[in-house]
mmCIF file of C-alpha atoms and ligand atoms in Angstrom:
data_model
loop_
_atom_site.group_PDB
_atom_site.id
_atom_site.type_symbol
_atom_site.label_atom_id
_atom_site.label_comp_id
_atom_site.label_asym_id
_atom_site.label_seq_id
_atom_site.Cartn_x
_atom_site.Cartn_y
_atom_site.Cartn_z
ATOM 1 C CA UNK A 1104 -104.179 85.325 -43.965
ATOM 2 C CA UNK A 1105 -107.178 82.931 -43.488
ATOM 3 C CA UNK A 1106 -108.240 80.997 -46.620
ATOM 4 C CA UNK A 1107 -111.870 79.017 -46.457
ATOM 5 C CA UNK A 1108 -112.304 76.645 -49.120
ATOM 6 C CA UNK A 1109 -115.967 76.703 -49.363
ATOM 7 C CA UNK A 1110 -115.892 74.313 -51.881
ATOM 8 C CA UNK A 1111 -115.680 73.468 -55.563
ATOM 9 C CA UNK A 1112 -113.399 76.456 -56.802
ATOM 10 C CA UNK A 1113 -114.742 78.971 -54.500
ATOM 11 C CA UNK A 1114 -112.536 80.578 -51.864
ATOM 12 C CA UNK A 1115 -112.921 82.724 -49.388
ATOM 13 C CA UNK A 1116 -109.389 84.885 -48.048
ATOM 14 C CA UNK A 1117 -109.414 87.292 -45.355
ATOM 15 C CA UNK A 1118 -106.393 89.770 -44.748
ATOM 16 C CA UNK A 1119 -105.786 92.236 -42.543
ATOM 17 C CA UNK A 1120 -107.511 94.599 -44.959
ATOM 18 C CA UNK A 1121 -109.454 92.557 -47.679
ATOM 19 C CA UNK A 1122 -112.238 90.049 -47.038
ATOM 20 C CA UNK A 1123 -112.193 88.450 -50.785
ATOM 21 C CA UNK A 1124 -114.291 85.665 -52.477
ATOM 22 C CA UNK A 1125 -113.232 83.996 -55.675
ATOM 23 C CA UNK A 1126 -115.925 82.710 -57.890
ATOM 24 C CA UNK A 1127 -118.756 82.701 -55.268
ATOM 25 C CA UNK A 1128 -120.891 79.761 -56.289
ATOM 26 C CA UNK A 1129 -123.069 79.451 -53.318
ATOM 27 C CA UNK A 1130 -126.580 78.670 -53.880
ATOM 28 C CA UNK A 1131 -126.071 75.054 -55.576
ATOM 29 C CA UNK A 1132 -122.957 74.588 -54.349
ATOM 30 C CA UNK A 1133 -123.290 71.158 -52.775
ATOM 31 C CA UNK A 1134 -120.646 71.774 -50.147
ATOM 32 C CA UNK A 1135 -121.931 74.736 -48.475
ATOM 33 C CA UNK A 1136 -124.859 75.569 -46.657
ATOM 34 C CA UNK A 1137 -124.018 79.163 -46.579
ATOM 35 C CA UNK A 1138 -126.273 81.811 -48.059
ATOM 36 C CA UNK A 1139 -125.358 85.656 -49.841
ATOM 37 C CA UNK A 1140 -126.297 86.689 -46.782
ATOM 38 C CA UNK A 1141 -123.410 85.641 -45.214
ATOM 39 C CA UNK A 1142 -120.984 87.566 -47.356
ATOM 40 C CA UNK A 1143 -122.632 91.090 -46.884
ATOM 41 C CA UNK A 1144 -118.615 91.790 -45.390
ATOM 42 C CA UNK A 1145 -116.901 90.932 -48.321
ATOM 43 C CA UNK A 1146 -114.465 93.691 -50.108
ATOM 44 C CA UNK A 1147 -113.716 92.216 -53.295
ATOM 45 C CA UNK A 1148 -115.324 89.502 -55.511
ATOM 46 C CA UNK A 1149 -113.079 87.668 -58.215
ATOM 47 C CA UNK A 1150 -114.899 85.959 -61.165
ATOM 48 C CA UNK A 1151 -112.374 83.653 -63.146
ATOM 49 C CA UNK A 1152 -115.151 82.907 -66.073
ATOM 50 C CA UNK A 1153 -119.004 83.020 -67.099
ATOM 51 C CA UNK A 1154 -119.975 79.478 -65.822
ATOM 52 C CA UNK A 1155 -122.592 79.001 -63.360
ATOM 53 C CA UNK A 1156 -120.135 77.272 -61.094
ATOM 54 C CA UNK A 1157 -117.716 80.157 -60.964
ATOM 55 C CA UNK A 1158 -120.118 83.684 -62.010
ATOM 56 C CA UNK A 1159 -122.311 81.847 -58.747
ATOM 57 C CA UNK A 1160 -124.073 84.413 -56.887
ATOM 58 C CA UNK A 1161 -121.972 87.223 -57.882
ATOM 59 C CA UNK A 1162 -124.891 89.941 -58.632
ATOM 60 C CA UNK A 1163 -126.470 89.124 -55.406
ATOM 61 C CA UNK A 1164 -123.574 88.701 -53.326
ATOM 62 C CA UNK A 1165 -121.796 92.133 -54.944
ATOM 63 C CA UNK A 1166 -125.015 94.036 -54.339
ATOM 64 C CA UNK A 1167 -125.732 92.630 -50.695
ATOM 65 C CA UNK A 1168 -121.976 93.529 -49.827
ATOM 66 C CA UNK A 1169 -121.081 96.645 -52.603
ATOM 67 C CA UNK A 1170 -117.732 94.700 -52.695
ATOM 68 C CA UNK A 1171 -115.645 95.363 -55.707
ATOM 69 C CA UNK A 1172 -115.915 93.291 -58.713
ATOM 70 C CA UNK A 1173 -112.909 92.085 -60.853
ATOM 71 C CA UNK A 1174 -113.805 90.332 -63.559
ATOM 72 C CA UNK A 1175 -113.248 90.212 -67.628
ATOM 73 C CA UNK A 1176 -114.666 93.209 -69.350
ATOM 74 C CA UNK A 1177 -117.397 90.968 -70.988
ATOM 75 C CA UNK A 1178 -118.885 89.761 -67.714
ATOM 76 C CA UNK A 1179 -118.285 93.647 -66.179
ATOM 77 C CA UNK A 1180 -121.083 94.275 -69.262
ATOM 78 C CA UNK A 1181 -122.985 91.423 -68.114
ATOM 79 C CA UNK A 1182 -123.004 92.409 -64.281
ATOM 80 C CA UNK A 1183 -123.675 96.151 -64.802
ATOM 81 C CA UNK A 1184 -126.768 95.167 -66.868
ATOM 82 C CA UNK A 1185 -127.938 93.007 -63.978
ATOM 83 C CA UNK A 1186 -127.586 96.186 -61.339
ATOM 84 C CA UNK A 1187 -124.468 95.828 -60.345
ATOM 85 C CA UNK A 1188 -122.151 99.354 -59.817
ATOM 86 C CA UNK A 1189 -119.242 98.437 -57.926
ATOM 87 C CA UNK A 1190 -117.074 96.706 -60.949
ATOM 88 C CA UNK A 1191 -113.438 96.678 -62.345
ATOM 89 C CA UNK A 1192 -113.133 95.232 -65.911
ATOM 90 C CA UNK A 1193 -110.112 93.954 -67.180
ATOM 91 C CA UNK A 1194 -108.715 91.634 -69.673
ATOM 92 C CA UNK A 1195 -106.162 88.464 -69.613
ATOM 93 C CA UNK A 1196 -102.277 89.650 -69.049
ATOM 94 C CA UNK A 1197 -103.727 92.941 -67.408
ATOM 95 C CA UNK A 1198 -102.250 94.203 -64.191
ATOM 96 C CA UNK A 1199 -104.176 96.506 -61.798
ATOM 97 C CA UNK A 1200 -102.180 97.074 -58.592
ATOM 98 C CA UNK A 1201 -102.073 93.991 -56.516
ATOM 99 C CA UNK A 1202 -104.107 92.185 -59.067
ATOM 100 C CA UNK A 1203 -102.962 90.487 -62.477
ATOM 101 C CA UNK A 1204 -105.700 88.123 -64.961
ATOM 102 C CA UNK A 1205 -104.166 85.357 -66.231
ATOM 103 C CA UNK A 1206 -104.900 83.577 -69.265
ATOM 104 C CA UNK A 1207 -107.196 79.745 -68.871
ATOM 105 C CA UNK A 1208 -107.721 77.184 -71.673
ATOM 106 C CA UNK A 1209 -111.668 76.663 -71.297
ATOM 107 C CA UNK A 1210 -115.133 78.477 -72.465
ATOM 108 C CA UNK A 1211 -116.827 81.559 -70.769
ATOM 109 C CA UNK A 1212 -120.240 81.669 -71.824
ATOM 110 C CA UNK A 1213 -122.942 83.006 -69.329
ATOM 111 C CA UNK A 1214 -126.576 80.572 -69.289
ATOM 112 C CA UNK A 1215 -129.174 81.808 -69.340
ATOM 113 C CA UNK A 1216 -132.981 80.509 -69.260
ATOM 114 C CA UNK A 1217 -133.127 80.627 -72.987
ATOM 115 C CA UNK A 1218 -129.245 81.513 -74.247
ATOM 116 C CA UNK A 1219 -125.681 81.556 -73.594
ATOM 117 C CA UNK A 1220 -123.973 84.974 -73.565
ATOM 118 C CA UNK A 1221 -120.884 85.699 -74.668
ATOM 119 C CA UNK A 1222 -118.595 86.044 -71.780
ATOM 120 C CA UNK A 1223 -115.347 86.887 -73.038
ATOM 121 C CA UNK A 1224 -112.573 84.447 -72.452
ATOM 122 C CA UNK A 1225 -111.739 82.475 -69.101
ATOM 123 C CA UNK A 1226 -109.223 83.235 -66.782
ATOM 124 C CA UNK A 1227 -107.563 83.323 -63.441
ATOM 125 C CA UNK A 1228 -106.099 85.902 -61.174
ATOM 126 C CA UNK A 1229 -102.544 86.393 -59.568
ATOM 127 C CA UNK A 1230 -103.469 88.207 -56.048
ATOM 128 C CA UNK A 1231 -100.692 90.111 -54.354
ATOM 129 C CA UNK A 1232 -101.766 89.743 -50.658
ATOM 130 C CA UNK A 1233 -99.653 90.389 -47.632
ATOM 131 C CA UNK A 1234 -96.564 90.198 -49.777
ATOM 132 C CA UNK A 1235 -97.424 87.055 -51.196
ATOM 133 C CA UNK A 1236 -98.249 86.074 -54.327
ATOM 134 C CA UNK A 1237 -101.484 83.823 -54.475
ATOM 135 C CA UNK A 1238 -102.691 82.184 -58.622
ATOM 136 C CA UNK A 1239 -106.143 81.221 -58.776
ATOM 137 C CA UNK A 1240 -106.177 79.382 -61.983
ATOM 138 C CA UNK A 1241 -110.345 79.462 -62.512
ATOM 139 C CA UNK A 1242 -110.895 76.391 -64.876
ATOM 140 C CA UNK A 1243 -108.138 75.611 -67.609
ATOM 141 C CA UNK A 1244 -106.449 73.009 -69.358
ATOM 142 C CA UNK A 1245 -102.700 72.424 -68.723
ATOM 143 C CA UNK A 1246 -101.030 75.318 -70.683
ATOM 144 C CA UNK A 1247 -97.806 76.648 -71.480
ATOM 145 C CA UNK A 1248 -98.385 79.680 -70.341
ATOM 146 C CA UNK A 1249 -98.354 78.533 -66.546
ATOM 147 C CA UNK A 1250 -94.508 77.889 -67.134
ATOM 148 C CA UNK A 1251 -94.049 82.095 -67.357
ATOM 149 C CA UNK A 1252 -94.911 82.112 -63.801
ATOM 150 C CA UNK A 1253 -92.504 80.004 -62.743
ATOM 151 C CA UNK A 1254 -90.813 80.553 -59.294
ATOM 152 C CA UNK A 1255 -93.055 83.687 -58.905
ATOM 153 C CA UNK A 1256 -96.044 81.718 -56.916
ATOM 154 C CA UNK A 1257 -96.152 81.126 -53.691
ATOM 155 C CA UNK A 1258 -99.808 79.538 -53.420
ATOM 156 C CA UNK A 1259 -101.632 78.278 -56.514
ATOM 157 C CA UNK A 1260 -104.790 77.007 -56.039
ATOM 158 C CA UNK A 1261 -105.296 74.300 -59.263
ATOM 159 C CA UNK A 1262 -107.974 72.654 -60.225
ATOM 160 C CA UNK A 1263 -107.850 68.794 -60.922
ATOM 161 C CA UNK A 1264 -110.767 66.883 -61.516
ATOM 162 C CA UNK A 1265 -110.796 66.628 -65.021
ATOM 163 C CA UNK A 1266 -113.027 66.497 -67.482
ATOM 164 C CA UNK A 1267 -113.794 70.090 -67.785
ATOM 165 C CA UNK A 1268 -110.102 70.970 -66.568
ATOM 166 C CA UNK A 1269 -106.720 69.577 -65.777
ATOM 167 C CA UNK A 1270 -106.821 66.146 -64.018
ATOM 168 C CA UNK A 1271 -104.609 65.438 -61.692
ATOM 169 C CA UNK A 1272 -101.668 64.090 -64.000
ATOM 170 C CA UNK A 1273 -101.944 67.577 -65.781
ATOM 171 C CA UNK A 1274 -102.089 69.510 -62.355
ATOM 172 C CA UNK A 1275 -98.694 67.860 -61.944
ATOM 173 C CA UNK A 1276 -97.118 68.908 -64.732
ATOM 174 C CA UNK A 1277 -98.224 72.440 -63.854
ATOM 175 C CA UNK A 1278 -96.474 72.293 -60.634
ATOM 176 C CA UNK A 1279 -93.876 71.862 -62.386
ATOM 177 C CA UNK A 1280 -93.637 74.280 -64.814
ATOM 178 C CA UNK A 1281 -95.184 77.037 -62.159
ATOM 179 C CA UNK A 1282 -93.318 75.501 -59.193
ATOM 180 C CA UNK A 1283 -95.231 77.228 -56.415
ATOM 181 C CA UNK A 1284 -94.147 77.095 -52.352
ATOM 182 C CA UNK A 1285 -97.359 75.013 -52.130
ATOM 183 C CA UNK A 1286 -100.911 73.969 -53.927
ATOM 184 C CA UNK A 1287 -104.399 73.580 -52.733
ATOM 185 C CA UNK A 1288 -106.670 71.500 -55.391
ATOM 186 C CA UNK A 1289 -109.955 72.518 -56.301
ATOM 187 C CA UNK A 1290 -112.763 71.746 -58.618
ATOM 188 C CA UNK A 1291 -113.118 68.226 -57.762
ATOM 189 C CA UNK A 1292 -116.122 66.077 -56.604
ATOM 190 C CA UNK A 1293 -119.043 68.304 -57.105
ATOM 191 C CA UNK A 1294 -120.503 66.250 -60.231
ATOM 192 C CA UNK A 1295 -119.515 62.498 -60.431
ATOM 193 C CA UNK A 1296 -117.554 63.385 -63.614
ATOM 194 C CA UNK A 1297 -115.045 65.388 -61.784
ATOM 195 C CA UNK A 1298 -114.600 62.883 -58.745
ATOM 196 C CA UNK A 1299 -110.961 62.239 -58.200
ATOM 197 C CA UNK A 1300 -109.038 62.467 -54.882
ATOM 198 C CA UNK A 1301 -107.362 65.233 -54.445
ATOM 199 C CA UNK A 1302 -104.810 63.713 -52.249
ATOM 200 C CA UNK A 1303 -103.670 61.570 -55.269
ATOM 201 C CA UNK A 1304 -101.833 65.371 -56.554
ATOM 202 C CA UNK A 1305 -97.967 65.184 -54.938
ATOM 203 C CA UNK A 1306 -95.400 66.546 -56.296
ATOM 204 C CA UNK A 1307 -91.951 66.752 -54.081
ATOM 205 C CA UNK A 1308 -90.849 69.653 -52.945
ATOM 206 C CA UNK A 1309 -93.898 71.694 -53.186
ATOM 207 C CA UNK A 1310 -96.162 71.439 -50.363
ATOM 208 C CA UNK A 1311 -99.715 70.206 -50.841
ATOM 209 C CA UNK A 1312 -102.670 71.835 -48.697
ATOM 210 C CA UNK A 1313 -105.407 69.643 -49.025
ATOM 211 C CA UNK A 1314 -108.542 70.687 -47.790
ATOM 212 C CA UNK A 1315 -111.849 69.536 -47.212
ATOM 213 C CA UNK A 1316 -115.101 72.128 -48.307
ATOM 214 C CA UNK A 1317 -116.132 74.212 -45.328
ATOM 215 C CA UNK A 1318 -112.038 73.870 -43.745
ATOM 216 C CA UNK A 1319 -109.917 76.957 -43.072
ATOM 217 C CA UNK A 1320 -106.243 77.101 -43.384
ATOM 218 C CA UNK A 1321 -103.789 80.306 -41.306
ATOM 219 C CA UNK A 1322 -101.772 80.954 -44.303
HETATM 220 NI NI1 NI B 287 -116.008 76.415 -66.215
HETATM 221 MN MN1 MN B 288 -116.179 74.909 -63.396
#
């Protein structure tokens, strides 16, 4: 499979199959000059949580491309009032088919101009793809819960900056409760608060893909 980090915690995999984006954050994104336009191929859309940074573009990009949603059933709400048809709601610990939501330790809420709606609660998603098992955290705290996936990962893509998520001493111990084949850090550097090197995350025995916004990896 081909995996784009487009930056922040935004990623874009392509399969055989499936051309998938997880938590399209486009416009505003300071790492990509790409536009909605340029996702009218997509197939699926993953939205970890109600943030700006991770919720991005999705109504424009899921109505430009009639990709399939998957997101918590609070934000499915959200996005079918905004237009959107194409959705699959589900909820933390849920399985459907090749995709599982996992549980995060961080907020949800949607902004607004003038409020914050309720999102539901954040999350990430295990992806099944091409017989692999990929975990896309979305934004979280270090948690106990990562050690139930323990030797079940084979790419988990973690976020380290800190701040608003792990840093990368937590990301660490996650590796090594979760103990994937390999890690690629995310959510670092877009805001100076969250400006850490990424490179700084090694933990033996697991491979570390680091990669720069707008750099594909053959996975
Ligand atoms: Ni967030
Ligand atoms: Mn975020």
């Amino acid at each position: 499979m081909l995996i784009n980090y487009i930056g922040h915690s935004t990623f874009q995999i392509k399969t055989e199959d499936k051309n998938i984006i997880i938590d399209p954050f486009i416009l505003g994104n300071p790492w990509t000059q790409t536009e909605p336009e340029d996702y009218k191929d997509l197939t699926h859309i993953f939205v970890t949580h109600g943030h700006s940074d991770h919720l991005g573009d999705t109504v424009e990009i899921a109505k430009l491309s009639g990709a399939l949603v998957y997101c918590n059933h609070e934000i499915a709400g959200y996005l079918a009032s905004k237009g959107v048809e194409n959705i699959h709601g589900m909820h933390i610990g849920g399985a459907h088919g090749w995709v599982k939501m996992t549980p995060a330790l961080h907020g949800s809420g949607i902004e607004t101009k003038d409020a914050i709606l309720y999102g539901g609660l954040a999350g990430g998603f295990l992806l099944s793809l091409e017989d692999r098992l990929i975990y896309h955290s979305g934004d979280t705290g270090l948690s106990m819960e990562m050690k139930l996936l323990e030797d079940k990962v084979d790419l988990a893509l973690l976020p380290v900056g800190g701040n608003y998520t792990m840093d990368i001493e937590d990301a660490k111990l996650a590796l090594g409760f979760i103990k994937p084949k390999a890690f690629i850090p995310m959510h670092f550097k877009t805001f100076p608060v969250i400006d850490v090197n990424p490179r700084d995350l090694v933990v033996e025995g697991i491979e570390g893909i680091y990669l720069e916004p707008g750099e594909l990896v053959q996975w």
